[in-house]
Amino acid sequence: MAISAAIFSLLLIFSAFSLGDALSLNHYAKTCPDVDYIISNAVKEAFQTDKTVPAALLRLHFHDCFIRGCDASVLLDKDGSNKVEKSGPPNLSLHAFFVIDNAKKAVEDACPGVVSCSDILALAARDAVVVRGLNLGDLVALSGGHSLGFSHCSSFQNRLNKFDATHDIDLSINPSFAASLEKVCPAHNKVKKAGSNLDPSPTMFDNTYYKLILQGKSLFSSDQALFTAPSTKHLVYKYASSKEAFYEAFIKSMIKMSSINGGQEIRKNCRKVNS
């Protein structure tokens, strides 16, 4: 689970930074110019004492974004009888919250009330990728992990209904494929377990995943982004045409990644909602 979560988090992070106007890489350039350095320093210091920190931060970011968006709600501690994400069964194994606490304290000392906890978590996850030495090539190879498994409708339904202000369906998805998914995942789907296999051979680890991307038949926007991005497109072609090339790259990137053992509110404390 830790490995698959980390892989998916990588997809979230890298695909998010390719969305152009949707996100800004220099949002705090004037209001908190040292934020990148401060957060990076917190991650590096934690990594020196706990080698599991990078993987833990990637999982934190993934679990946060998966429930109602990247709002740092996974950091909230239980307050009275209120239910919190942190207490949910899938989140009980999350750790490295102290890294975000340390980063938040340092950021608040430098520029109080400016940087959100969600941005601190996202930037910490980004820096975790740098600390682990992973690059875009590793991203494309590790994404091949989506050759296996199943996804519920909630993970890709946004591509089928009201995708953006002018298009109901994501233009990067094959129309016939979208139609088949709509039958399984209608707009007002009430079947909790409804969804689709990640590829036609969900129990076989092969390079079908990349072939589907070429056809516009990948489930996730982040997967299709590997083909639309000029910096990764050539690798999608390479792995789609050669299973051996994919296997070799996947093994190297897995070894590289496995070398580690193991909202809108600007909160004052990432573990509590401002009173």
Coordinates of N, CA and C in Angstrom, one line a residue, residues 2-3 5-6 9 51-60 95-96 128 132 257 260-262:
A2 N 2.0 1.2 0.8 CA 2.8 2.4 0.9 C 3.4 2.7 -0.5
I3 N 3.9 1.7 -1.2 CA 4.5 1.9 -2.5 C 3.5 2.4 -3.5
A5 N 0.7 4.0 -2.9 CA 0.3 5.4 -2.5 C 1.4 6.4 -2.9
A6 N 2.6 6.0 -2.8 CA 3.7 6.9 -3.1 C 3.7 7.1 -4.6
S9 N 1.0 9.5 -5.5 CA 1.3 10.8 -5.1 C 2.2 11.5 -6.0
K51 N 14.7 7.9 7.9 CA 14.8 7.7 6.5 C 13.4 7.4 5.8
T52 N 12.4 7.2 6.7 CA 11.1 6.9 6.1 C 10.3 8.1 5.9
V53 N 10.8 9.3 6.2 CA 10.1 10.5 6.1 C 9.6 10.9 4.7
P54 N 10.5 10.7 3.6 CA 10.0 11.0 2.3 C 8.8 10.2 1.8
A55 N 8.9 8.9 2.0 CA 7.7 8.1 1.7 C 6.5 8.5 2.5
A56 N 6.7 8.8 3.8 CA 5.6 9.1 4.6 C 4.9 10.4 4.2
L57 N 5.7 11.4 3.7 CA 5.2 12.7 3.3 C 4.4 12.5 2.0
L58 N 4.9 11.6 1.1 CA 4.2 11.4 -0.1 C 2.8 10.8 0.2
R59 N 2.8 9.8 1.1 CA 1.5 9.2 1.5 C 0.6 10.2 2.1
L60 N 1.1 11.1 3.0 CA 0.3 12.1 3.6 C -0.4 13.0 2.6
H95 N 2.2 8.8 9.1 CA 3.1 9.4 10.1 C 3.9 10.5 9.5
A96 N 4.9 11.0 10.2 CA 5.7 12.2 9.8 C 4.9 13.5 9.9
A128 N 10.2 15.9 -0.8 CA 10.4 14.5 -0.5 C 10.8 13.7 -1.8
R132 N 14.5 11.9 -2.4 CA 14.6 10.5 -2.8 C 15.3 10.3 -4.2
M257 N 13.5 4.0 -5.8 CA 12.5 4.5 -4.8 C 12.5 3.7 -3.5
I260 N 14.8 3.8 0.4 CA 14.4 4.3 1.7 C 13.7 3.1 2.4
N261 N 14.2 2.8 3.6 CA 13.6 1.7 4.4 C 12.4 2.3 5.1
G262 N 12.0 1.1 4.9 CA 11.0 1.5 5.7 C 9.6 1.8 5.8

